[in-house]
Coordinates of C-alpha atoms and ligand atoms in Angstrom, one line a residue:
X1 CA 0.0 0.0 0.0
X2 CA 1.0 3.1 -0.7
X3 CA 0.4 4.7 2.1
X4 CA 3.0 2.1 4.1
X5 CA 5.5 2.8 2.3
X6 CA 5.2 6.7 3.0
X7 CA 5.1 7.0 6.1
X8 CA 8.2 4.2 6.1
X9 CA 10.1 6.3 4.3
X10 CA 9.1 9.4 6.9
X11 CA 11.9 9.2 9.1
X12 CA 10.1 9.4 13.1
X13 CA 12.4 10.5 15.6
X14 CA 12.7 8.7 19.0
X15 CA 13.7 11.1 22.2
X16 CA 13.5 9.7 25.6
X17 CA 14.1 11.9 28.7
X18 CA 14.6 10.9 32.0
X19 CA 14.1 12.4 35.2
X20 CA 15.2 11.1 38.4
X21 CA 12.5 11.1 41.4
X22 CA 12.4 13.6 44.5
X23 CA 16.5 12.8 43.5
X24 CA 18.6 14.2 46.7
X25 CA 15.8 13.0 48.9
X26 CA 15.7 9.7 47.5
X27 CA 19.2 9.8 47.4
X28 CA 19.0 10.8 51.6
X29 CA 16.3 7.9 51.9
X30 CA 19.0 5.3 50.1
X31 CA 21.9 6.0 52.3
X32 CA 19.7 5.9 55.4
X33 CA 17.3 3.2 55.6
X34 CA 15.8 4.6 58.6
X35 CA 14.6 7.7 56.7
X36 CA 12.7 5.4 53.9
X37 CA 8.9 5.6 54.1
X38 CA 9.1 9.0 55.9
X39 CA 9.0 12.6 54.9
X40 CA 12.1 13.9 54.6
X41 CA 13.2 17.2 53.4
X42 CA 16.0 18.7 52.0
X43 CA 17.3 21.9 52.0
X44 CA 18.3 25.0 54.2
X45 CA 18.2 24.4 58.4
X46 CA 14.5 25.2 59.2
X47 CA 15.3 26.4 62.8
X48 CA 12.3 25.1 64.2
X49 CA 10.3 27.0 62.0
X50 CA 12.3 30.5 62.2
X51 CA 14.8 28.9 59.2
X52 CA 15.5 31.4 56.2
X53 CA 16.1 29.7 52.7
X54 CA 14.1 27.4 50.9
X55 CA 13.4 23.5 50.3
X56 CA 15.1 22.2 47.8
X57 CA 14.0 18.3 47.2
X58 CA 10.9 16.6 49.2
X59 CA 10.4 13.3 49.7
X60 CA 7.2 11.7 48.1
X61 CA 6.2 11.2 52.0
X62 CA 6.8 14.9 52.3
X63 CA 5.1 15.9 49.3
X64 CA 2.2 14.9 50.9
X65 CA 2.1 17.4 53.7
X66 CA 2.2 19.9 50.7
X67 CA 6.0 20.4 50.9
X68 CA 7.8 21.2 47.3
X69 CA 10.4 22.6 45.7
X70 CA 11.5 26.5 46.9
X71 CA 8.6 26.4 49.7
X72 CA 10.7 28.4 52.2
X73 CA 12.0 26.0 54.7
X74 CA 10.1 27.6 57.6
X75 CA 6.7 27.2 55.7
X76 CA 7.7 23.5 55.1
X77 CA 8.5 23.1 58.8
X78 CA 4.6 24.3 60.1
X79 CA 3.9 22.0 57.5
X80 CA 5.3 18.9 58.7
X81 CA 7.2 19.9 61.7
X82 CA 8.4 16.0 62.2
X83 CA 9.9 15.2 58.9
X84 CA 13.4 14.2 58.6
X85 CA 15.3 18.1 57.6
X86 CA 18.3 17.4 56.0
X87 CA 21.2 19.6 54.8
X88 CA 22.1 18.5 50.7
X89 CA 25.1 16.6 50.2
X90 CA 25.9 17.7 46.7
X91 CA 29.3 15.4 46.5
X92 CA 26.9 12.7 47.0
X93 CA 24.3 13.6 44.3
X94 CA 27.2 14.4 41.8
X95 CA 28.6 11.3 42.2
X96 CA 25.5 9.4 41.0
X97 CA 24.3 11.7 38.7
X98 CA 27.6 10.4 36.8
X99 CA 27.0 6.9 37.3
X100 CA 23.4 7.9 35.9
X101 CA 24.8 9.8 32.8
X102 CA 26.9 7.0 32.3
X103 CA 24.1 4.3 31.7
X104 CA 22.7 6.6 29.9
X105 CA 25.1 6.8 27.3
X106 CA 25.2 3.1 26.9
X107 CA 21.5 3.5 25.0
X108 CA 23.0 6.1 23.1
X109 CA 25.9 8.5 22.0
X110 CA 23.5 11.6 22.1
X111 CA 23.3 12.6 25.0
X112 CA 22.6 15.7 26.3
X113 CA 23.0 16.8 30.1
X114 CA 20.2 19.2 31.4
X115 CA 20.5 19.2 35.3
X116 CA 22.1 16.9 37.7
X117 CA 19.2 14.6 37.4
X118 CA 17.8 15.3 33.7
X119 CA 18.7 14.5 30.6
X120 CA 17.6 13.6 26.8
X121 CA 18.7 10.8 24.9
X122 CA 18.5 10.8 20.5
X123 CA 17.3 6.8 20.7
X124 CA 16.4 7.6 17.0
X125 CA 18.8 4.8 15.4
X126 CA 19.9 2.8 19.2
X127 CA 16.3 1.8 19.8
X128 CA 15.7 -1.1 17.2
X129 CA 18.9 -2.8 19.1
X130 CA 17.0 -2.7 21.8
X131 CA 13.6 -4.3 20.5
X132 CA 11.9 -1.1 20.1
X133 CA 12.0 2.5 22.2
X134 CA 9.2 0.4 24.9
X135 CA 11.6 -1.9 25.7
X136 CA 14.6 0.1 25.6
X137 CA 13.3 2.5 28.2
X138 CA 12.2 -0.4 30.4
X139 CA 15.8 -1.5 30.4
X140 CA 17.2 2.0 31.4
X141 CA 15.2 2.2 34.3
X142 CA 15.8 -1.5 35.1
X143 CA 19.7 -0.3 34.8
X144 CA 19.7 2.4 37.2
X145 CA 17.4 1.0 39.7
X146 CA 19.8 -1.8 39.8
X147 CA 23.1 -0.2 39.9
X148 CA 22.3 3.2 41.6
X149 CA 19.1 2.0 44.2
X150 CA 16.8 4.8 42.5
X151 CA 14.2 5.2 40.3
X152 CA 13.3 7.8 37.6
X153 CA 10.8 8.3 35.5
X154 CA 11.7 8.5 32.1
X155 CA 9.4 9.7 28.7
X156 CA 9.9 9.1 24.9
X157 CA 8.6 10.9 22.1
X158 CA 9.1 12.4 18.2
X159 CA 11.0 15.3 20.1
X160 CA 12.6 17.0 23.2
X161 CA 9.3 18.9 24.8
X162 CA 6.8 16.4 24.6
X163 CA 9.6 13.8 25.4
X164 CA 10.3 15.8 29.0
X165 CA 5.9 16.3 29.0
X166 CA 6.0 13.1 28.9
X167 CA 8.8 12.0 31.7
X168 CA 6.5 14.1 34.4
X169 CA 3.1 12.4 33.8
X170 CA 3.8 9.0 35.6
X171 CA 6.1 10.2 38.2
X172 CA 7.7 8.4 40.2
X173 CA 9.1 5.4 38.8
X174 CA 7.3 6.0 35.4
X175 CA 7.0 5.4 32.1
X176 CA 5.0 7.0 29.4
X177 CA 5.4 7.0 25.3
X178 CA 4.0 9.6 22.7
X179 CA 4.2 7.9 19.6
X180 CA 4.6 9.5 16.7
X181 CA 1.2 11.1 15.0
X182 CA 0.0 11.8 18.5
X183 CA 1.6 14.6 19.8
X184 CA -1.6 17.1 19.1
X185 CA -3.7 14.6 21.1
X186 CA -1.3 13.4 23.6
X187 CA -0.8 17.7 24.7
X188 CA -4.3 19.1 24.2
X189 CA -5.9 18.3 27.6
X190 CA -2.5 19.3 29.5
X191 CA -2.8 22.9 31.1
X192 CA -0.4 25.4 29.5
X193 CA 1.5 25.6 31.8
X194 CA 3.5 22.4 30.9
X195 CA 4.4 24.3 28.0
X196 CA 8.0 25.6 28.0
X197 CA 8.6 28.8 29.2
X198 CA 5.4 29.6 30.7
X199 CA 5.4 30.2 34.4
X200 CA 3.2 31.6 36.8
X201 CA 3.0 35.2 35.1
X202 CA 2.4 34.0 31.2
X203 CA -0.4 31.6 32.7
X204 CA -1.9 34.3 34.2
X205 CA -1.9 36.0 31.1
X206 CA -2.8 33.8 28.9
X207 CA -5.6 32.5 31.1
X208 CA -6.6 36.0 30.5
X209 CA -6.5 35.6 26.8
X210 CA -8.9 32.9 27.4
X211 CA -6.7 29.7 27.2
X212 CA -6.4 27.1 29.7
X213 CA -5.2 24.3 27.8
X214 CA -2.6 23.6 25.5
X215 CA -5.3 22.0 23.1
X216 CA -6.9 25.5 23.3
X217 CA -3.3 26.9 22.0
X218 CA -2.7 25.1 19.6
X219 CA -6.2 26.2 18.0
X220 CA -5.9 29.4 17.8
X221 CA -4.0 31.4 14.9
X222 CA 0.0 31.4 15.3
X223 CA -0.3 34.9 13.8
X224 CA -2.7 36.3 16.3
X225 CA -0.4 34.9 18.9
X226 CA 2.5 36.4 17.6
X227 CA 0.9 39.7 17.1
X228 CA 0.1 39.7 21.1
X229 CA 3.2 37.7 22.4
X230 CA 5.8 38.8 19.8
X231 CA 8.6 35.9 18.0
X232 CA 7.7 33.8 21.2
X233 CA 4.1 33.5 20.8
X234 CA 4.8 32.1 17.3
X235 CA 7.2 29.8 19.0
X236 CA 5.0 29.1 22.2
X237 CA 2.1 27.9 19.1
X238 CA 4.5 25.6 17.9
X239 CA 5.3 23.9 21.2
X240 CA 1.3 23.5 21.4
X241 CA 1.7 22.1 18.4
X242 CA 3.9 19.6 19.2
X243 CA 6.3 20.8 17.0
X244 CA 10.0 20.9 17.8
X245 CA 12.5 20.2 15.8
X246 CA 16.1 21.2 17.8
X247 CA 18.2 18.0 17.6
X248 CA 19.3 16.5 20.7
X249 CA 22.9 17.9 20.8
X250 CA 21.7 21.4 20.0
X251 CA 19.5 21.3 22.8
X252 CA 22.7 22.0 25.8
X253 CA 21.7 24.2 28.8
X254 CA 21.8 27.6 27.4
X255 CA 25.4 28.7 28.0
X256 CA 25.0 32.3 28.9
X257 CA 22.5 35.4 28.4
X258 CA 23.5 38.9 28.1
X259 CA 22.7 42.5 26.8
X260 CA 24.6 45.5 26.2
X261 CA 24.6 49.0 25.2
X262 CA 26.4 50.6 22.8
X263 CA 26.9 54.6 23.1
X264 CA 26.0 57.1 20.4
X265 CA 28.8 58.6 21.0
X266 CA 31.6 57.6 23.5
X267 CA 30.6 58.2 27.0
X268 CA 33.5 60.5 29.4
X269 CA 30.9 60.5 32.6
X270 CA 31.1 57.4 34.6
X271 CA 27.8 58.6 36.2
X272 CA 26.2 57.6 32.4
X273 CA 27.9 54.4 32.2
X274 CA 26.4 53.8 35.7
X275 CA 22.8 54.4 34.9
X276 CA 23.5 51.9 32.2
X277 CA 24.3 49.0 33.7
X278 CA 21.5 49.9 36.0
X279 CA 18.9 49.4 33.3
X280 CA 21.1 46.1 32.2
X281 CA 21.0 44.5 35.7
X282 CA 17.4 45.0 35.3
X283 CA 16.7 44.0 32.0
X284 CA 18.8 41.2 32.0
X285 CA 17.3 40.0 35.0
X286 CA 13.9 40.6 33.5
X287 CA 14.7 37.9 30.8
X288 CA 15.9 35.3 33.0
X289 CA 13.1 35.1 35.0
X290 CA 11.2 35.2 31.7
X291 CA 13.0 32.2 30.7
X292 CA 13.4 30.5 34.3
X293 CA 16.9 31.2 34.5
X294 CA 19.7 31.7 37.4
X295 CA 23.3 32.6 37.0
X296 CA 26.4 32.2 38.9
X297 CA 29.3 33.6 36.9
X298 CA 28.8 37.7 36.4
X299 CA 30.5 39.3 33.0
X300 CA 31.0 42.5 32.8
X301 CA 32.2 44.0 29.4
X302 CA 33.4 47.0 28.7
X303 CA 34.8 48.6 25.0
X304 CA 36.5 52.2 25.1
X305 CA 36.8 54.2 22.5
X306 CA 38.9 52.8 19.7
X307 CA 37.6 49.5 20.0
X308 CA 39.7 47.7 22.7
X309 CA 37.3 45.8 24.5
X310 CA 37.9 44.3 27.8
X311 CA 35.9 41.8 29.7
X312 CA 36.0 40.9 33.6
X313 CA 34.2 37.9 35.3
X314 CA 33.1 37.1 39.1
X315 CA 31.4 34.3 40.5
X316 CA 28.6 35.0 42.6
X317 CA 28.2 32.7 46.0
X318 CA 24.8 31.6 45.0
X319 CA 22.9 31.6 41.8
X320 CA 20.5 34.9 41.1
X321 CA 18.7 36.2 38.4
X322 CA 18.0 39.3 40.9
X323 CA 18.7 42.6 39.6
X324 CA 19.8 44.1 43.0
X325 CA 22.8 41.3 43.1
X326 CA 24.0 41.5 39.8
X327 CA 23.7 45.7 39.4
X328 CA 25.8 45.7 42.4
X329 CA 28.3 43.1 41.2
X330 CA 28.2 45.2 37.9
X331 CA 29.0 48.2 39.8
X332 CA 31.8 47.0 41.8
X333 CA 33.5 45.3 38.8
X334 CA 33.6 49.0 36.6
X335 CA 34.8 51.2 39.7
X336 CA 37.4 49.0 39.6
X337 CA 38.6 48.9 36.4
X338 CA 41.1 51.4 35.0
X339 CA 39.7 52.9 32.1
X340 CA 43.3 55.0 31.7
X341 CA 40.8 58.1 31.1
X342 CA 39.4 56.6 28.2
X343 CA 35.5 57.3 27.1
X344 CA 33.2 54.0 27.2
X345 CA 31.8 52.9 24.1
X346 CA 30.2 50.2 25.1
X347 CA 28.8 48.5 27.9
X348 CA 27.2 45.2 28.7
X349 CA 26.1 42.6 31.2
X350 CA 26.2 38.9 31.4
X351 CA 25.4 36.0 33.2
X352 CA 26.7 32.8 32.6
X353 CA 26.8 29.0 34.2
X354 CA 23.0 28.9 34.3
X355 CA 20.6 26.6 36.2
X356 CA 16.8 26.4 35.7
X357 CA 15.3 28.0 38.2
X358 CA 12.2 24.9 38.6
X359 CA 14.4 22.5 39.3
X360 CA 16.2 21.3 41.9
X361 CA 19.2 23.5 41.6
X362 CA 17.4 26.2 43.5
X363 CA 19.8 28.4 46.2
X364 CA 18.6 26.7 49.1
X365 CA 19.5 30.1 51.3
X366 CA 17.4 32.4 49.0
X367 CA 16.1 34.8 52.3
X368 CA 13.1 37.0 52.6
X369 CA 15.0 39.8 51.5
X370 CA 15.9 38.2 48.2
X371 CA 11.9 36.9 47.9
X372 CA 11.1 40.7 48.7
X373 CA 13.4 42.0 46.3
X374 CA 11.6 39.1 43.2
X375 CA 8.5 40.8 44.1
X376 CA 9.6 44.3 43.0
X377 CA 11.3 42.8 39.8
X378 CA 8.0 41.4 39.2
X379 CA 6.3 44.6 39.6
X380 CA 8.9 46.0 37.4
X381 CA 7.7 43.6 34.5
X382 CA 4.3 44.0 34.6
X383 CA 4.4 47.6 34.9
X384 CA 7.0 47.5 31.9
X385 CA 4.2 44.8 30.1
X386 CA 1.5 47.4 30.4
X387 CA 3.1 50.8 29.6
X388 CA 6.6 49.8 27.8
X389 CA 9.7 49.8 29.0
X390 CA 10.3 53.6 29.3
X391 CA 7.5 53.8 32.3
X392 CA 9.0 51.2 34.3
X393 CA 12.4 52.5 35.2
X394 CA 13.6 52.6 38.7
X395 CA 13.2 55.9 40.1
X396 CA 16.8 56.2 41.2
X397 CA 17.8 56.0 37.4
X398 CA 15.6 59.0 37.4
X399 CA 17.3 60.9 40.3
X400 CA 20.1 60.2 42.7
X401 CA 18.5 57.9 45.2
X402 CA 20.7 55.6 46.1
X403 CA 18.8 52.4 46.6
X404 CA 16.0 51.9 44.0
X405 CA 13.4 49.7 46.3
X406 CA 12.8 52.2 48.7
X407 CA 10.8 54.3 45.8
X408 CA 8.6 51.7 45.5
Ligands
LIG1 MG1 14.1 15.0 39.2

């Protein structure tokens, strides 16, 4: 038949993704027997309830009591003020996330790493070896749970998103395939917020637009979407779409993010260049929340007139994405730096050594004044979302207030 032989020749891709479960608490609940079946938490010291910092994995047990993922601490502990707090032993979790990897790689070369407990496999041409993707996957988790003492939950599909959809649907210990032809089915009764990119705010937003589902996305016009959302609403359409095409290798956690200025003319006034990297920090910091992201490593750059450019790094103790942090960082760096009495051309801000911010890389000492200072970014970006950017400067970039929050 002719149609057989089509859709033969139409080359279906196979990505599996694979998630570990509740990974440094399971990890906590494998090297201590006595902690298995109970809720344990790990993360920052919750100080019988007066802790700072946040939660950083929950046991399943735990998850019951309504703990999660960068709940502060103190909140987790009124929760459940008898569960097992523990402080993360990242050495520990390293060390198995290689052994992990490592299996990993015997189902296929491509490979790509996402998070200490994530990460997609191309099974495209490996899984016929392996008497079809079904069985392959069974044999991964049968792998791990045999050499490591852990489960994970692992998803396979025609491409990366719906393959990592699909990893979080049957959690823990799960299993669950999207074959190819039913991606448009398999995401329309999911809500959008499983799409990528869309947290809390764009949900809110969107809701507003009158979608709930991803099914309800993927209905409407790309062009209207992109006409209210910009190059991302086109892209968000395709997601709901199920379509993503990004090879496996390509995917890589995005490296770095940055902006700069460049200077109609060359700027004498350090008080200029200032004000700059003020509105950097914040823009910068604006898109990595947008896009879920934290930084660790702080770049400064800096080009004087006639081109030389110059660039200076410093590693932050924590990861951030907070405008305050990096603006100050920023600041330091420049005063610094001997400029030799030349004017600044150009000026620009970046962050590199990124984590997601959902997962379980989350500073586990983020404290209320870091938590205070996300609300006022947030502010920031709606305010900028309803009147532009112009109306949503910081009033110090406007006077000579020294500390921006207070004006708020
Ligand atoms: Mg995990």
């Amino acid at each position: 038949m002719a149609l057989q032989v089509m859709s033969d020749k139409v080359s279906t891709r196979l990505v599996l993704h694979l998630d570990m479960d509740a990974f440094y608490a399971a990890v906590e609940q494998l090297d201590h027997p006595e902690y298995r079946g109970k809720p344990v938490v790990v993360g920052a010291d919750p100080k019988a309830g007066r802790g700072r910092g946040v939660v950083s994995t929950a046991s399943y047990e735990a998850r019951k009591y309504g703990i999660h993922s960068a709940m502060p601490i103190s909140q987790a502990y009124r929760r459940c003020p008898q569960a097992i707090f523990v402080f993360p032993r990242f050495e520990r979790y390293t060390a198995i996330s290689r052994q992990v990897m490592n299996i990993l790689r015997d189902f296929s070369p491509q490979l790509a790493q996402i998070s200490i407990d994530e990460a997609f496999i191309e099974i495209t041409q490996t899984a016929n070896f392996h008497g079809g993707a079904k069985s392959l996957a069974e044999k991964l988790k049968a792998r791990i749970k045999n050499e490591t003492g852990l489960t994970a939950s692992v998803g396979v599909a025609p491409n990366m998103f719906i393959a990592k959809v699909a990893s979080d649907l049957q959690k823990p210990d799960g299993l669950t395939i999207c074959e190819a032809g039913r991606e448009k089915a398999f995401l329309a009764p999911l809500p959008i917020k499983k799409l990528w990119g869309v947290g809390p705010k764009t949900e809110a937003h969107l809701q507003k637009m009158g979608f709930s589902t991803i099914g309800q996305l993927a209905q409407c016009s790309q062009k209207m979407l992109a006409e209210r959302l910009g190059k991302w609403g086109a892209h968000l359409w395709e997601l709901a779409n199920g379509i993503d095409d990004r090879p496996v290798e390509d995917w890589g956690p995005r490296k770095s993010i940055s902006q700069e200025h460049t200077y109609d003319q060359d700027i004498a006034d350090p008080q200029i260049v200032e004000q700059t990297i003020w509105r950097i920090a914040d823009g910068l910091s604006a898109d990595m929340r947008q896009a879920d992201l934290k930084g660790q490593v702080l770049t400064l750059k800096i080009r004087l007139e006639g081109f030389e450019t110059f660039t200076r790094q410093r590693k932050l103790p924590e990861f951030t994405n907070d405008a305050a942090t990096m603006r100050q960082l920023a600041l330091e760096i420049f005063r610094k730096f001997d400029r030799q009495g030349k004017k600044v051309r150009l000026i620009g801000l970046g962050m590199s050594h990124l984590n997601n911010v959902g997962g379980e890389q989350l500073s586990l000492f983020q404290t209320e004044e870091q938590t205070r200072r996300d609300k006022v970014s947030n502010l920031l970006d709606t305010l900028r979302a309803k009147h532009g950017e112009e109306a949503a400067t910081r009033a110090s970039l406007l006077g000579n207030e020294p500390e921006g929050f207070t004006s708020f």
